[in-house]
CSV table of C-alpha atoms and ligand atoms in Angstrom, one decimal:
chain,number,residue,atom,x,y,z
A,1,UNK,CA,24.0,-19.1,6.6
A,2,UNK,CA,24.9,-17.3,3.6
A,3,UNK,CA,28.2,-18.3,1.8
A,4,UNK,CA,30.4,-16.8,-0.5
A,5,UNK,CA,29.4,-19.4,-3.2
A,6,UNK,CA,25.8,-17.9,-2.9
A,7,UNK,CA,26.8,-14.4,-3.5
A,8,UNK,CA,29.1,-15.6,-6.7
A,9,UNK,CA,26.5,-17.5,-7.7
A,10,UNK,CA,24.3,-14.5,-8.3
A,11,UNK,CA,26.9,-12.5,-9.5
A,12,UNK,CA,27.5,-14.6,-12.3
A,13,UNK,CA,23.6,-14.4,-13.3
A,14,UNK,CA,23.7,-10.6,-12.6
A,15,UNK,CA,26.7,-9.7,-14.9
A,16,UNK,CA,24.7,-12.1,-17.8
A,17,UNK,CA,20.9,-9.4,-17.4
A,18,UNK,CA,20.5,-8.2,-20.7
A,19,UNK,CA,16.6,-6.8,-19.0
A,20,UNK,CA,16.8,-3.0,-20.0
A,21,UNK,CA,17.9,-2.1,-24.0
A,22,UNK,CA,18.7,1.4,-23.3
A,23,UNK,CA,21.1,0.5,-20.4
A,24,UNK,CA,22.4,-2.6,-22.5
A,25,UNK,CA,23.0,-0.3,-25.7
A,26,UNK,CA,24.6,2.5,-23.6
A,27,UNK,CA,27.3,0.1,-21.4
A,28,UNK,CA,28.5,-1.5,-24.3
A,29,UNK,CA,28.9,1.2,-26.7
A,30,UNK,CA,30.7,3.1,-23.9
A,31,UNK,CA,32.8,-0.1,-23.7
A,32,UNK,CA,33.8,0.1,-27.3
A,33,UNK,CA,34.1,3.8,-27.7
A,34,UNK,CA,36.1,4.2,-24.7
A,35,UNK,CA,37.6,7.3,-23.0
A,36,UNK,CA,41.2,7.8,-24.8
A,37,UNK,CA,43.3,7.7,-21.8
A,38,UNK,CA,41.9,4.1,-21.6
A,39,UNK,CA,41.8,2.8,-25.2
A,40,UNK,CA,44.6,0.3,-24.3
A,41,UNK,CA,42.0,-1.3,-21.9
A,42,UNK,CA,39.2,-4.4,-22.5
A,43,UNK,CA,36.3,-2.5,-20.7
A,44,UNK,CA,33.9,-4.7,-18.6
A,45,UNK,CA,30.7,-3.4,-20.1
A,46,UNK,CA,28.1,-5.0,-18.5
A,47,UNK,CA,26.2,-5.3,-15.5
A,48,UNK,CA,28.2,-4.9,-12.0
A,49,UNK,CA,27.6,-7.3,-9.0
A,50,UNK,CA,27.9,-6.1,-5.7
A,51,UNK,CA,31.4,-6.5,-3.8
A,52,UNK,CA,32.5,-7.7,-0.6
A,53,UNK,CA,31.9,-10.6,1.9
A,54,UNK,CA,29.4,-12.8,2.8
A,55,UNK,CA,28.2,-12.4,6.0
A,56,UNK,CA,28.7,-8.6,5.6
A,57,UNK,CA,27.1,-6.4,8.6
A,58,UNK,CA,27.5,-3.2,6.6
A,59,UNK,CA,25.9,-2.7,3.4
A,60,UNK,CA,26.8,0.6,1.2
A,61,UNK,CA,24.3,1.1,-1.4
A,62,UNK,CA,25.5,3.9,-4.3
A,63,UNK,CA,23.5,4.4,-7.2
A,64,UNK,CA,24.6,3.0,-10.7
A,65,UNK,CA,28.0,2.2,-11.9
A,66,UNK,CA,29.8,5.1,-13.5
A,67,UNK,CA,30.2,4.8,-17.3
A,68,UNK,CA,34.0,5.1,-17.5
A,69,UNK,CA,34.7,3.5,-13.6
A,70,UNK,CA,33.1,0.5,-12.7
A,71,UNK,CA,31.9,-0.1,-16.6
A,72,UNK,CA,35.1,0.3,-17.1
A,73,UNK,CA,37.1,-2.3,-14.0
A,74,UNK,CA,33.8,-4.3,-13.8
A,75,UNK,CA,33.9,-3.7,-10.0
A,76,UNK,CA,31.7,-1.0,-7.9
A,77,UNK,CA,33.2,1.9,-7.5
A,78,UNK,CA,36.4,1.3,-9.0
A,79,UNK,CA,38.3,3.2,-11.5
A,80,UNK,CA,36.9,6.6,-11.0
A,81,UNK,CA,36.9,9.9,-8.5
A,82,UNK,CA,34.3,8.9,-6.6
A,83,UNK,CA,35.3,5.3,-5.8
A,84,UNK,CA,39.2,7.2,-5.0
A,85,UNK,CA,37.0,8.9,-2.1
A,86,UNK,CA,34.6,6.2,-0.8
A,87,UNK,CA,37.8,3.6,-0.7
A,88,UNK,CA,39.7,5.9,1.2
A,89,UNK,CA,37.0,6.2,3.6
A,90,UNK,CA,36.4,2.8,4.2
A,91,UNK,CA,40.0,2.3,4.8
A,92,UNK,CA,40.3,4.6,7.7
A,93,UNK,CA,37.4,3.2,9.0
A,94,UNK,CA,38.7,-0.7,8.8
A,95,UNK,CA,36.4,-1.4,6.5
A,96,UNK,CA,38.8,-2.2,3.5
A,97,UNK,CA,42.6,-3.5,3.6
A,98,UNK,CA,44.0,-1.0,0.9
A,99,UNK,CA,42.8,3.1,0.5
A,100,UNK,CA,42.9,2.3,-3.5
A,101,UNK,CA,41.0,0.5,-5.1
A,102,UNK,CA,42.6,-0.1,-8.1
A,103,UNK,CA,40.9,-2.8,-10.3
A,104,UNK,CA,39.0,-6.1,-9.6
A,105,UNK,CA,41.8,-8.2,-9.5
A,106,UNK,CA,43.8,-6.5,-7.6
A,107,UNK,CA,44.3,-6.9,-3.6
A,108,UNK,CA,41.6,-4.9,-1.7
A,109,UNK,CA,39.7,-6.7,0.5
A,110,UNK,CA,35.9,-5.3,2.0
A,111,UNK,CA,35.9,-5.9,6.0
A,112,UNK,CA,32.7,-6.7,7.7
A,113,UNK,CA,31.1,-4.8,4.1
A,114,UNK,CA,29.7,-4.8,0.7
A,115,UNK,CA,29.4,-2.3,-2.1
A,116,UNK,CA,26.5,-2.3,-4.1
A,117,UNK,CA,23.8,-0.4,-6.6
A,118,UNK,CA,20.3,-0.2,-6.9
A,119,UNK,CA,21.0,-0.4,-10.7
A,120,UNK,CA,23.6,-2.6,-11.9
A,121,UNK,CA,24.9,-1.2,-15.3
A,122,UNK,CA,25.7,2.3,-16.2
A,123,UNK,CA,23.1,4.9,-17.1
A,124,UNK,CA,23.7,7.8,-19.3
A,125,UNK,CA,24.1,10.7,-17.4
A,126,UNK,CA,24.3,8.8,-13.9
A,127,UNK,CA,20.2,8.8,-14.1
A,128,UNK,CA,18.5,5.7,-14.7
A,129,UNK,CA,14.9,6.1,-16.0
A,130,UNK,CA,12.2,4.4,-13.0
A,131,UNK,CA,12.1,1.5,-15.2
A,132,UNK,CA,15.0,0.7,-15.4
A,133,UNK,CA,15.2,1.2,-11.1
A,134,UNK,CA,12.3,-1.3,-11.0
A,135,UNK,CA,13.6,-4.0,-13.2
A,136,UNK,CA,17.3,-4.3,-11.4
A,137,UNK,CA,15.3,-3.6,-8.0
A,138,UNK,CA,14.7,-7.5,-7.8
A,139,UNK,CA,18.6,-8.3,-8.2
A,140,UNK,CA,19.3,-5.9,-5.2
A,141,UNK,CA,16.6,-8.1,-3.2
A,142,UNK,CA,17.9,-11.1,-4.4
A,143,UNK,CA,21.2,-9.9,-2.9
A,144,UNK,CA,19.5,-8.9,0.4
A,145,UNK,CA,18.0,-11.6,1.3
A,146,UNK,CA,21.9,-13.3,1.0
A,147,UNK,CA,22.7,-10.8,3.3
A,148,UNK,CA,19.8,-10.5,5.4
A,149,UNK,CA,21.1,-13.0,8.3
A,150,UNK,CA,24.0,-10.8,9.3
A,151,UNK,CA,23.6,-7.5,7.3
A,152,UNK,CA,22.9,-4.6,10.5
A,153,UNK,CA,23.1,-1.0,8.8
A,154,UNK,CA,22.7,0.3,5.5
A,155,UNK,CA,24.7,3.4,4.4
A,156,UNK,CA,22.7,4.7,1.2
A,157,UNK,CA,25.1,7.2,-0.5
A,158,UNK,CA,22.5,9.9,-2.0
A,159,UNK,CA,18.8,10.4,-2.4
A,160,UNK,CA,18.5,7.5,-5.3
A,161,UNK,CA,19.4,4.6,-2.8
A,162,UNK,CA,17.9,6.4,0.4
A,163,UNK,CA,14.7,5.9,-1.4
A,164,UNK,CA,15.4,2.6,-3.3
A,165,UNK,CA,16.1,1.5,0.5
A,166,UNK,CA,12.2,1.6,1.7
A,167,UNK,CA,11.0,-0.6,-1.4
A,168,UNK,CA,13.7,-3.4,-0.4
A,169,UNK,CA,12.7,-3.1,3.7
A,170,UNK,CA,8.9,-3.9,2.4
A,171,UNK,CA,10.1,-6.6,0.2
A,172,UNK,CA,12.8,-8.3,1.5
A,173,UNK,CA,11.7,-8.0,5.5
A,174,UNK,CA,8.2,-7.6,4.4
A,175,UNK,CA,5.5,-5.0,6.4
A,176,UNK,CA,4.7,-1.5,5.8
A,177,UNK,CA,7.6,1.0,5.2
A,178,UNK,CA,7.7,3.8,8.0
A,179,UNK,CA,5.0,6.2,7.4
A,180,UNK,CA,5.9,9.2,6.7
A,181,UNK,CA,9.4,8.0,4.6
A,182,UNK,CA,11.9,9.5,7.2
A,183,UNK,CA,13.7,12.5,4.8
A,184,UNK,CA,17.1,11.8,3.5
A,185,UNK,CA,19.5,14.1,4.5
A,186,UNK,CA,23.9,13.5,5.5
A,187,UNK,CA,23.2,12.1,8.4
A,188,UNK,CA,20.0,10.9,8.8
A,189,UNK,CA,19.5,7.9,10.8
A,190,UNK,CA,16.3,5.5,10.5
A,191,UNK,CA,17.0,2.7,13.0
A,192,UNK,CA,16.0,-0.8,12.6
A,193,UNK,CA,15.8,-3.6,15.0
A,194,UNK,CA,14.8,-7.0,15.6
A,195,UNK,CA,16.6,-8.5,13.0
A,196,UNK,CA,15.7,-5.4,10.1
A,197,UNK,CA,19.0,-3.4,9.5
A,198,UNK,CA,19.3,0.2,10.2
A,199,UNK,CA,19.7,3.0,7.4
A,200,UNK,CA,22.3,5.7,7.5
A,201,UNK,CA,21.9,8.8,5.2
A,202,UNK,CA,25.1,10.1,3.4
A,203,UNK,CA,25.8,12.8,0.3
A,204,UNK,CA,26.8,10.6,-2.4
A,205,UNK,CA,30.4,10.1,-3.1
A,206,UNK,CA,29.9,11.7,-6.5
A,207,UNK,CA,32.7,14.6,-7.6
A,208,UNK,CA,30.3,17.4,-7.5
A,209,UNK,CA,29.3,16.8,-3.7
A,210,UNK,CA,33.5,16.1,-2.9
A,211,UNK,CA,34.8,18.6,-5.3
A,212,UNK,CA,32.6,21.3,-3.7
A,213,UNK,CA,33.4,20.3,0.1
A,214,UNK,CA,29.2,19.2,0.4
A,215,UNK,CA,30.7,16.1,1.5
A,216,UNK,CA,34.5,16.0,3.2
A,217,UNK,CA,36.7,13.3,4.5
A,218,UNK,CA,35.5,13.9,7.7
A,219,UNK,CA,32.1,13.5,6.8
A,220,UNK,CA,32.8,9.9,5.5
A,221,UNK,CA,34.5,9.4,8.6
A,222,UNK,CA,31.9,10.3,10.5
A,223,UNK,CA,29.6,8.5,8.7
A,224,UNK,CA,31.5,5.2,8.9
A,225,UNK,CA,32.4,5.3,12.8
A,226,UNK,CA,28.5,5.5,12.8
A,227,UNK,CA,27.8,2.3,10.9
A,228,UNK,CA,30.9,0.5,12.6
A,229,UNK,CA,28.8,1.1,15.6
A,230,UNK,CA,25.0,0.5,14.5
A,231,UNK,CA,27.0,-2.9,13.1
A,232,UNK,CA,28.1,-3.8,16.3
A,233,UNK,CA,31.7,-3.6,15.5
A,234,UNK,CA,34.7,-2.3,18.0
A,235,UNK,CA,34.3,1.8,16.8
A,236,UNK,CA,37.9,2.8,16.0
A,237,UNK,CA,36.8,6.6,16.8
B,1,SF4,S1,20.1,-2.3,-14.9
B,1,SF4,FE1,19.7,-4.2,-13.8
B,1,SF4,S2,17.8,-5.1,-14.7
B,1,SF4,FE2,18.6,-3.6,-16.1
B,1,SF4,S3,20.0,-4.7,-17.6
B,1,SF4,FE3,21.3,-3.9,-15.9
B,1,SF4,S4,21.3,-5.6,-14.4
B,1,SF4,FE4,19.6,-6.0,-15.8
């Protein structure tokens, strides 16, 4: 069984990848130019491990940590717009203790879940080129194949991790991906079984899918009373 020493053990050697210069160059010269309303703070500036439990049953995969959020706090989703409305979410859904999450020492704690990217350090413009996707894709395998004995669903937030999804079923539960690739879409459900989690579609958190009402609260609720089930948890709908 997987432990939490396992999962900090390849943290630790995710934070240290140095693998793609333009993604190296770009995190830490974001970390030392800094946005002014946060020139008073140390920015983390490199790669960003997943976060959450071992033995988590619900995995949420987003796509790249944002420059000035989780760059910033060092933790996924943290620090930024888009982590304000995917932290919320999971708190109404049980899935976190706190509706903020503030910064990575602070008190939130994941229930039953973990947060985590296909690409582990900030690209510019939130697009990461598919080099840069291939090199980090063996860190997120590394990471599912610590959470393979008890992981169940997989909410992808957006098309990037809907598709990065299908080349981590093939290598990390090995056989063919479904053919055709199921279409991603809010919503969309591809289920697993017999021991290969199921995958659960979602807009991305992002501002320009919440600011627009694309994606709403109830949405993410939705979405998360789904997982809670396909995870075999008690639904709290
Ligand atoms: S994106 Fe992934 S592979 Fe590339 S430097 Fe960051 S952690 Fe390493």
């Amino acid at each position: 069984m997987t432990t939490a020493v396992d999962l900090a053990l390849l943290d630790g050697q995710v934070s240290m990848c140095r693998a793609c210069p333009r993604l190296v160059e770009w995190r830490e010269r974001v970390a030392t130019q800094k946005r002014a309303s946060f020139r008073d703070q140390t920015y983390w500036g490199r790669p960003v491990p997943g976060f959450g439990v071992a033995g988590a049953r619900i995995l949420v995969l987003g796509l790249a940590p944002a420059a000035h959020g989780a760059n910033r706090t060092g933790r996924m989703f943290t620090g930024d717009r888009s982590g304000e409305v995917l932290y919320a979410a999971l708190y109404r859904a049980g899935l976190a203790t706190e509706p903020q999450s503030v910064s990575a020492d602070d008190d939130l704690r994941l229930v039953d879940t973990r947060i985590t990217a296909p690409v582990k350090c900030a690209p510019p413009a939130n697009k990461p080129e598919p080099a840069e996707r291939d090199a980090c894709a063996p860190w997120l395998h590394r990471e599912l194949e610590l959470l393979k004995p008890t992981l169940r669903v997989v909410v992808t937030l957006g098309a990037f991790a809907w598709a990065a999804w299908w080349q981590a079923l093939v290598a990390v539960w090995g056989g063919p991906a479904p053919s055709p690739r199921p279409a991603f879409g809010h919503g969309a459900l591809w289920v697993g079984g017999e021991g290969v989690p199921s995958v659960l579609g979602s807009y991305h958190v992002s501002q320009q899918n919440t600011f627009t009402g694309r994606l709403t609260p109830a949405m993410l609720d939705d979405v998360f009373q789904r997982a809670r089930v396909l995870a075999g948890l008690e639904s709290r709908g």
